[in-house]
PDB file of C-alpha atoms in Angstrom:
ATOM      1  CA  ASP W   1      61.653 -77.593 -48.980  1.00  0.00           C
ATOM      2  CA  ALA W   2      63.124 -74.363 -49.810  1.00  0.00           C
ATOM      3  CA  LYS W   3      64.717 -73.905 -53.045  1.00  0.00           C
ATOM      4  CA  THR W   4      68.627 -73.426 -53.097  1.00  0.00           C
ATOM      5  CA  THR W   5      71.130 -71.850 -55.775  1.00  0.00           C
ATOM      6  CA  GLN W   6      74.680 -72.584 -56.090  1.00  0.00           C
ATOM      7  CA  PRO W   7      76.978 -71.397 -58.747  1.00  0.00           C
ATOM      8  CA  PRO W   8      77.579 -74.217 -61.231  1.00  0.00           C
ATOM      9  CA  SER W   9      81.680 -74.197 -61.025  1.00  0.00           C
ATOM     10  CA  MET W  10      84.438 -73.092 -58.850  1.00  0.00           C
ATOM     11  CA  ASP W  11      88.236 -73.373 -59.073  1.00  0.00           C
ATOM     12  CA  CYS W  12      90.490 -73.602 -56.099  1.00  0.00           C
ATOM     13  CA  ALA W  13      94.066 -74.079 -55.716  1.00  0.00           C
ATOM     14  CA  GLU W  14      95.330 -77.285 -53.722  1.00  0.00           C
ATOM     15  CA  GLY W  15      96.116 -75.883 -50.052  1.00  0.00           C
ATOM     16  CA  ARG W  16      93.963 -72.826 -50.375  1.00  0.00           C
ATOM     17  CA  ALA W  17      90.537 -72.652 -48.516  1.00  0.00           C
ATOM     18  CA  ALA W  18      87.644 -73.362 -50.670  1.00  0.00           C
ATOM     19  CA  ASN W  19      84.366 -71.566 -50.298  1.00  0.00           C
ATOM     20  CA  LEU W  20      81.234 -72.620 -51.462  1.00  0.00           C
ATOM     21  CA  PRO W  21      78.151 -70.471 -51.189  1.00  0.00           C
ATOM     22  CA  CYS W  22      74.749 -71.307 -51.361  1.00  0.00           C
ATOM     23  CA  ASN W  23      71.480 -69.142 -51.299  1.00  0.00           C
ATOM     24  CA  HIS W  24      68.209 -70.227 -49.728  1.00  0.00           C
ATOM     25  CA  SER W  25      66.452 -67.157 -49.251  1.00  0.00           C
ATOM     26  CA  THR W  26      63.066 -68.958 -48.977  1.00  0.00           C
ATOM     27  CA  ILE W  27      64.073 -71.058 -45.999  1.00  0.00           C
ATOM     28  CA  SER W  28      61.712 -71.295 -43.211  1.00  0.00           C
ATOM     29  CA  GLY W  29      62.338 -71.587 -39.360  1.00  0.00           C
ATOM     30  CA  ASN W  30      62.452 -75.225 -39.165  1.00  0.00           C
ATOM     31  CA  GLU W  31      64.694 -76.054 -42.291  1.00  0.00           C
ATOM     32  CA  TYR W  32      68.125 -77.016 -41.707  1.00  0.00           C
ATOM     33  CA  VAL W  33      70.815 -76.649 -44.493  1.00  0.00           C
ATOM     34  CA  TYR W  34      72.718 -79.725 -45.695  1.00  0.00           C
ATOM     35  CA  TRP W  35      75.752 -80.183 -47.565  1.00  0.00           C
ATOM     36  CA  TYR W  36      76.957 -83.289 -49.604  1.00  0.00           C
ATOM     37  CA  ARG W  37      79.224 -83.948 -51.981  1.00  0.00           C
ATOM     38  CA  GLN W  38      79.856 -86.379 -54.993  1.00  0.00           C
ATOM     39  CA  ILE W  39      82.924 -87.494 -56.239  1.00  0.00           C
ATOM     40  CA  HIS W  40      82.411 -88.830 -59.872  1.00  0.00           C
ATOM     41  CA  SER W  41      80.671 -92.046 -60.073  1.00  0.00           C
ATOM     42  CA  GLN W  42      80.187 -92.496 -56.560  1.00  0.00           C
ATOM     43  CA  GLY W  43      77.197 -92.078 -54.251  1.00  0.00           C
ATOM     44  CA  PRO W  44      77.150 -88.490 -52.580  1.00  0.00           C
ATOM     45  CA  GLN W  45      78.703 -88.124 -49.047  1.00  0.00           C
ATOM     46  CA  TYR W  46      77.305 -86.231 -46.409  1.00  0.00           C
ATOM     47  CA  ILE W  47      79.613 -83.486 -45.347  1.00  0.00           C
ATOM     48  CA  ILE W  48      77.697 -81.138 -42.436  1.00  0.00           C
ATOM     49  CA  HIS W  49      74.617 -79.596 -41.680  1.00  0.00           C
ATOM     50  CA  GLY W  50      73.125 -76.697 -39.223  1.00  0.00           C
ATOM     51  CA  LEU W  51      70.228 -74.579 -38.353  1.00  0.00           C
ATOM     52  CA  LYS W  52      71.373 -71.468 -37.090  1.00  0.00           C
ATOM     53  CA  ASN W  53      74.697 -72.026 -35.683  1.00  0.00           C
ATOM     54  CA  ASN W  54      77.856 -71.971 -37.435  1.00  0.00           C
ATOM     55  CA  GLU W  55      79.238 -75.712 -37.587  1.00  0.00           C
ATOM     56  CA  THR W  56      82.694 -77.266 -37.759  1.00  0.00           C
ATOM     57  CA  ASN W  57      83.549 -80.777 -38.296  1.00  0.00           C
ATOM     58  CA  GLU W  58      86.685 -82.772 -39.139  1.00  0.00           C
ATOM     59  CA  MET W  59      85.810 -82.266 -42.864  1.00  0.00           C
ATOM     60  CA  ALA W  60      84.322 -78.542 -43.008  1.00  0.00           C
ATOM     61  CA  SER W  61      82.549 -75.479 -41.647  1.00  0.00           C
ATOM     62  CA  LEU W  62      79.434 -74.047 -42.208  1.00  0.00           C
ATOM     63  CA  ILE W  63      78.867 -70.629 -42.017  1.00  0.00           C
ATOM     64  CA  ILE W  64      74.905 -69.535 -41.953  1.00  0.00           C
ATOM     65  CA  THR W  65      74.296 -65.968 -42.079  1.00  0.00           C
ATOM     66  CA  GLU W  66      72.164 -64.188 -39.277  1.00  0.00           C
ATOM     67  CA  ASP W  67      68.982 -63.838 -41.420  1.00  0.00           C
ATOM     68  CA  ARG W  68      69.526 -67.673 -42.717  1.00  0.00           C
ATOM     69  CA  LYS W  69      68.997 -66.707 -46.207  1.00  0.00           C
ATOM     70  CA  SER W  70      72.701 -67.805 -47.207  1.00  0.00           C
ATOM     71  CA  SER W  71      75.509 -69.963 -46.077  1.00  0.00           C
ATOM     72  CA  THR W  72      79.050 -71.030 -47.096  1.00  0.00           C
ATOM     73  CA  LEU W  73      80.850 -74.371 -46.920  1.00  0.00           C
ATOM     74  CA  ILE W  74      84.091 -73.657 -46.180  1.00  0.00           C
ATOM     75  CA  LEU W  75      87.124 -76.414 -46.971  1.00  0.00           C
ATOM     76  CA  PRO W  76      90.002 -75.120 -44.990  1.00  0.00           C
ATOM     77  CA  HIS W  77      93.025 -76.611 -46.866  1.00  0.00           C
ATOM     78  CA  ALA W  78      91.566 -78.069 -49.950  1.00  0.00           C
ATOM     79  CA  THR W  79      93.335 -81.012 -51.713  1.00  0.00           C
ATOM     80  CA  LEU W  80      92.984 -82.608 -55.103  1.00  0.00           C
ATOM     81  CA  ARG W  81      90.587 -85.147 -53.234  1.00  0.00           C
ATOM     82  CA  ASP W  82      87.997 -82.459 -52.831  1.00  0.00           C
ATOM     83  CA  THR W  83      87.451 -82.271 -56.197  1.00  0.00           C
ATOM     84  CA  ALA W  84      83.574 -83.115 -56.675  1.00  0.00           C
ATOM     85  CA  VAL W  85      80.169 -82.104 -56.970  1.00  0.00           C
ATOM     86  CA  TYR W  86      78.892 -80.139 -53.870  1.00  0.00           C
ATOM     87  CA  TYR W  87      75.082 -79.775 -53.220  1.00  0.00           C
ATOM     88  CA  CYS W  88      73.321 -77.714 -50.859  1.00  0.00           C
ATOM     89  CA  ILE W  89      70.013 -78.675 -49.730  1.00  0.00           C
ATOM     90  CA  ALA W  90      67.310 -77.164 -47.184  1.00  0.00           C
ATOM     91  CA  SER W  91      64.973 -79.438 -45.389  1.00  0.00           C
ATOM     92  CA  GLY W  92      62.903 -79.467 -42.583  1.00  0.00           C
ATOM     93  CA  GLN W  93      60.900 -82.690 -41.713  1.00  0.00           C
ATOM     94  CA  ALA W  94      62.518 -85.888 -40.464  1.00  0.00           C
ATOM     95  CA  GLY W  95      62.625 -88.785 -43.265  1.00  0.00           C
ATOM     96  CA  THR W  96      61.395 -86.588 -45.994  1.00  0.00           C
ATOM     97  CA  ALA W  97      63.459 -86.855 -49.479  1.00  0.00           C
ATOM     98  CA  LEU W  98      65.952 -84.499 -49.883  1.00  0.00           C
ATOM     99  CA  ILE W  99      65.973 -82.465 -53.492  1.00  0.00           C
ATOM    100  CA  PHE W 100      69.518 -82.347 -54.949  1.00  0.00           C
ATOM    101  CA  GLY W 101      70.022 -79.805 -57.411  1.00  0.00           C
ATOM    102  CA  LYS W 102      73.145 -79.504 -60.048  1.00  0.00           C
ATOM    103  CA  GLY W 103      75.141 -78.518 -57.104  1.00  0.00           C
ATOM    104  CA  THR W 104      78.718 -76.737 -57.642  1.00  0.00           C
ATOM    105  CA  THR W 105      81.396 -78.614 -59.405  1.00  0.00           C
ATOM    106  CA  LEU W 106      84.406 -77.712 -57.572  1.00  0.00           C
ATOM    107  CA  SER W 107      88.020 -78.159 -59.324  1.00  0.00           C
ATOM    108  CA  VAL W 108      90.900 -78.061 -57.152  1.00  0.00           C
ATOM    109  CA  SER W 109      94.085 -78.322 -58.897  1.00  0.00           C
ATOM    110  CA  SER W 110      97.945 -78.289 -58.109  1.00  0.00           C
TER     111      SER W 110
ATOM    112  CA  ASP K   1      80.678-102.458 -40.857  1.00  0.00           C
ATOM    113  CA  GLY K   2      77.410-100.841 -41.369  1.00  0.00           C
ATOM    114  CA  GLY K   3      76.137 -99.387 -44.756  1.00  0.00           C
ATOM    115  CA  ILE K   4      74.114 -99.833 -47.826  1.00  0.00           C
ATOM    116  CA  THR K   5      74.992-102.432 -50.508  1.00  0.00           C
ATOM    117  CA  GLN K   6      73.771-102.064 -54.241  1.00  0.00           C
ATOM    118  CA  SER K   7      73.636-104.889 -56.696  1.00  0.00           C
ATOM    119  CA  PRO K   8      74.637-105.257 -59.211  1.00  0.00           C
ATOM    120  CA  LYS K   9      77.055-102.457 -59.795  1.00  0.00           C
ATOM    121  CA  TYR K  10      76.797-102.378 -63.519  1.00  0.00           C
ATOM    122  CA  LEU K  11      73.798-104.176 -65.313  1.00  0.00           C
ATOM    123  CA  PHE K  12      72.846-104.302 -69.293  1.00  0.00           C
ATOM    124  CA  ARG K  13      69.636-104.846 -70.437  1.00  0.00           C
ATOM    125  CA  LYS K  14      67.958-105.397 -73.731  1.00  0.00           C
ATOM    126  CA  GLU K  15      64.808-103.292 -74.654  1.00  0.00           C
ATOM    127  CA  GLY K  16      61.695-104.572 -73.292  1.00  0.00           C
ATOM    128  CA  GLN K  17      63.175-106.611 -70.524  1.00  0.00           C
ATOM    129  CA  ASN K  18      62.463-105.802 -66.545  1.00  0.00           C
ATOM    130  CA  VAL K  19      65.346-105.533 -64.377  1.00  0.00           C
ATOM    131  CA  THR K  20      65.645-105.483 -60.720  1.00  0.00           C
ATOM    132  CA  LEU K  21      68.402-103.414 -58.637  1.00  0.00           C
ATOM    133  CA  SER K  22      69.162-104.494 -55.396  1.00  0.00           C
ATOM    134  CA  CYS K  23      69.614-102.272 -52.038  1.00  0.00           C
ATOM    135  CA  GLU K  24      70.012-103.609 -48.598  1.00  0.00           C
ATOM    136  CA  GLN K  25      71.082-101.712 -45.618  1.00  0.00           C
ATOM    137  CA  ASN K  26      72.309-102.779 -42.183  1.00  0.00           C
ATOM    138  CA  LEU K  27      72.070 -99.390 -40.728  1.00  0.00           C
ATOM    139  CA  ASN K  28      68.382-100.246 -38.899  1.00  0.00           C
ATOM    140  CA  HIS K  29      67.362 -97.123 -40.882  1.00  0.00           C
ATOM    141  CA  ASP K  30      63.678 -96.756 -41.173  1.00  0.00           C
ATOM    142  CA  ALA K  31      63.549 -94.593 -44.384  1.00  0.00           C
ATOM    143  CA  MET K  32      65.163 -95.728 -47.511  1.00  0.00           C
ATOM    144  CA  TYR K  33      65.042 -93.983 -50.989  1.00  0.00           C
ATOM    145  CA  TRP K  34      65.576 -94.473 -54.672  1.00  0.00           C
ATOM    146  CA  TYR K  35      67.115 -92.052 -57.107  1.00  0.00           C
ATOM    147  CA  ARG K  36      68.029 -91.544 -60.562  1.00  0.00           C
ATOM    148  CA  GLN K  37      70.939 -89.399 -62.136  1.00  0.00           C
ATOM    149  CA  ASP K  38      71.611 -88.974 -65.628  1.00  0.00           C
ATOM    150  CA  PRO K  39      75.063 -87.586 -66.989  1.00  0.00           C
ATOM    151  CA  GLY K  40      75.577 -83.901 -65.802  1.00  0.00           C
ATOM    152  CA  GLN K  41      72.386 -83.721 -63.511  1.00  0.00           C
ATOM    153  CA  GLY K  42      71.488 -83.614 -60.147  1.00  0.00           C
ATOM    154  CA  LEU K  43      69.661 -86.331 -58.447  1.00  0.00           C
ATOM    155  CA  ARG K  44      66.037 -86.945 -59.022  1.00  0.00           C
ATOM    156  CA  LEU K  45      63.625 -88.780 -56.636  1.00  0.00           C
ATOM    157  CA  ILE K  46      62.042 -91.839 -57.999  1.00  0.00           C
ATOM    158  CA  TYR K  47      60.612 -93.742 -55.161  1.00  0.00           C
ATOM    159  CA  TYR K  48      60.537 -93.702 -51.290  1.00  0.00           C
ATOM    160  CA  SER K  49      59.633 -95.433 -48.255  1.00  0.00           C
ATOM    161  CA  GLN K  50      59.578 -94.186 -44.764  1.00  0.00           C
ATOM    162  CA  ILE K  51      58.442 -97.468 -43.014  1.00  0.00           C
ATOM    163  CA  VAL K  52      58.109-101.194 -43.847  1.00  0.00           C
ATOM    164  CA  ASN K  53      55.069-101.907 -46.293  1.00  0.00           C
ATOM    165  CA  ASP K  54      54.697 -98.663 -47.021  1.00  0.00           C
ATOM    166  CA  PHE K  55      56.009 -96.201 -50.053  1.00  0.00           C
ATOM    167  CA  GLN K  56      55.555 -92.902 -51.781  1.00  0.00           C
ATOM    168  CA  LYS K  57      55.878 -91.960 -55.385  1.00  0.00           C
ATOM    169  CA  GLY K  58      58.880 -89.203 -56.199  1.00  0.00           C
ATOM    170  CA  ASP K  59      59.110 -87.004 -58.924  1.00  0.00           C
ATOM    171  CA  ILE K  60      59.724 -89.705 -61.809  1.00  0.00           C
ATOM    172  CA  ALA K  61      57.890 -92.613 -60.773  1.00  0.00           C
ATOM    173  CA  GLU K  62      56.717 -93.669 -64.351  1.00  0.00           C
ATOM    174  CA  GLY K  63      58.100 -96.828 -65.445  1.00  0.00           C
ATOM    175  CA  TYR K  64      59.580 -98.072 -62.039  1.00  0.00           C
ATOM    176  CA  SER K  65      58.186-100.130 -59.125  1.00  0.00           C
ATOM    177  CA  VAL K  66      59.540-100.931 -55.354  1.00  0.00           C
ATOM    178  CA  SER K  67      58.455-103.195 -52.815  1.00  0.00           C
ATOM    179  CA  ARG K  68      59.287-102.874 -48.894  1.00  0.00           C
ATOM    180  CA  GLU K  69      58.785-106.052 -47.386  1.00  0.00           C
ATOM    181  CA  LYS K  70      61.504-105.870 -44.991  1.00  0.00           C
ATOM    182  CA  LYS K  71      63.108-102.760 -43.385  1.00  0.00           C
ATOM    183  CA  GLU K  72      66.327-103.903 -44.523  1.00  0.00           C
ATOM    184  CA  SER K  73      65.559-104.121 -48.097  1.00  0.00           C
ATOM    185  CA  PHE K  74      64.247-101.633 -51.058  1.00  0.00           C
ATOM    186  CA  PRO K  75      64.406-103.156 -54.220  1.00  0.00           C
ATOM    187  CA  LEU K  76      63.669-101.088 -57.525  1.00  0.00           C
ATOM    188  CA  THR K  77      62.202-102.828 -60.708  1.00  0.00           C
ATOM    189  CA  VAL K  78      63.151-101.035 -63.694  1.00  0.00           C
ATOM    190  CA  THR K  79      60.193-102.278 -66.150  1.00  0.00           C
ATOM    191  CA  SER K  80      59.578-102.064 -70.028  1.00  0.00           C
ATOM    192  CA  ALA K  81      57.621 -99.248 -69.665  1.00  0.00           C
ATOM    193  CA  GLN K  82      60.462 -96.588 -68.801  1.00  0.00           C
ATOM    194  CA  LYS K  83      61.296 -95.304 -71.917  1.00  0.00           C
ATOM    195  CA  ASN K  84      64.648 -94.034 -71.354  1.00  0.00           C
ATOM    196  CA  PRO K  85      65.961 -96.143 -68.352  1.00  0.00           C
ATOM    197  CA  THR K  86      69.772 -96.013 -69.074  1.00  0.00           C
ATOM    198  CA  ALA K  87      71.188 -93.865 -66.092  1.00  0.00           C
ATOM    199  CA  PHE K  88      73.176 -94.267 -62.514  1.00  0.00           C
ATOM    200  CA  TYR K  89      70.635 -95.391 -59.929  1.00  0.00           C
ATOM    201  CA  LEU K  90      71.442 -94.486 -56.163  1.00  0.00           C
ATOM    202  CA  CYS K  91      69.840 -95.845 -53.141  1.00  0.00           C
ATOM    203  CA  ALA K  92      70.123 -94.020 -49.876  1.00  0.00           C
ATOM    204  CA  SER K  93      68.563 -94.314 -46.141  1.00  0.00           C
ATOM    205  CA  THR K  94      67.970 -92.197 -43.079  1.00  0.00           C
ATOM    206  CA  THR K  95      66.755 -92.976 -39.594  1.00  0.00           C
ATOM    207  CA  GLY K  96      63.814 -90.771 -40.642  1.00  0.00           C
ATOM    208  CA  ARG K  97      62.992 -90.115 -36.989  1.00  0.00           C
ATOM    209  CA  VAL K  98      64.207 -86.640 -35.733  1.00  0.00           C
ATOM    210  CA  ALA K  99      63.995 -83.463 -37.748  1.00  0.00           C
ATOM    211  CA  GLY K 100      67.618 -81.959 -38.283  1.00  0.00           C
ATOM    212  CA  ALA K 101      68.947 -85.562 -38.485  1.00  0.00           C
ATOM    213  CA  ASN K 102      68.169 -86.062 -41.998  1.00  0.00           C
ATOM    214  CA  VAL K 103      71.563 -87.460 -42.747  1.00  0.00           C
ATOM    215  CA  LEU K 104      71.358 -89.824 -45.772  1.00  0.00           C
ATOM    216  CA  THR K 105      73.749 -92.339 -46.125  1.00  0.00           C
ATOM    217  CA  PHE K 106      74.211 -93.495 -49.942  1.00  0.00           C
ATOM    218  CA  GLY K 107      75.193 -96.701 -51.716  1.00  0.00           C
ATOM    219  CA  ALA K 108      77.818 -97.216 -54.587  1.00  0.00           C
ATOM    220  CA  GLY K 109      75.257 -96.881 -57.003  1.00  0.00           C
ATOM    221  CA  SER K 110      74.119 -99.101 -60.124  1.00  0.00           C
ATOM    222  CA  ARG K 111      74.869 -97.974 -63.581  1.00  0.00           C
ATOM    223  CA  LEU K 112      71.969 -99.851 -65.870  1.00  0.00           C
ATOM    224  CA  THR K 113      72.694 -99.300 -69.659  1.00  0.00           C
ATOM    225  CA  VAL K 114      70.072-100.432 -71.895  1.00  0.00           C
ATOM    226  CA  LEU K 115      71.319-101.957 -75.372  1.00  0.00           C
TER     227      LEU K 115
END
């Protein structure tokens, strides 16, 4: 799986959009980008994933650059409950174990 | 509701004792995983299993053992050979059949403390 790079921490004001970047410059053509988040002392929660096209669901939007070397997770209206560690992962094969780095700690404040 | 159940949530162990952490899923998932998380760190893979009666070592398998006798169950034993077992242990599962559908479902975790 391709290595991903994320900033260690970010801050966001409540109600504003949170834009979390991820660099995956060595991603291969069959690797998807996955985003998970982990609220303190809980198991990680799946957010969204994509291959080439931008994706949106009820939780977030995923913007992948045309060259697929980076992506951005967007939480459109961050709330205090979005404070968590966010993990960006690149993975290709079905059933292979995902590699979780240290992620980005997002702190949302009022 | 479908999901993954880990037990116990908290466990205390004396040095030299083996302990077994339970992980059960009713999602009909083929693949199951065990991760370890230390404070302020990401998740590290201990073992994973893509099919019943088969499993592979992850990055930090030393001092741990697993079994996969049933599709629904993937217990992890922390043996006395694990030198620093105090950690948060997470079990996860996925269908494992379709690339691009590698969406993991996690349990709530088991926190092991060695006294």
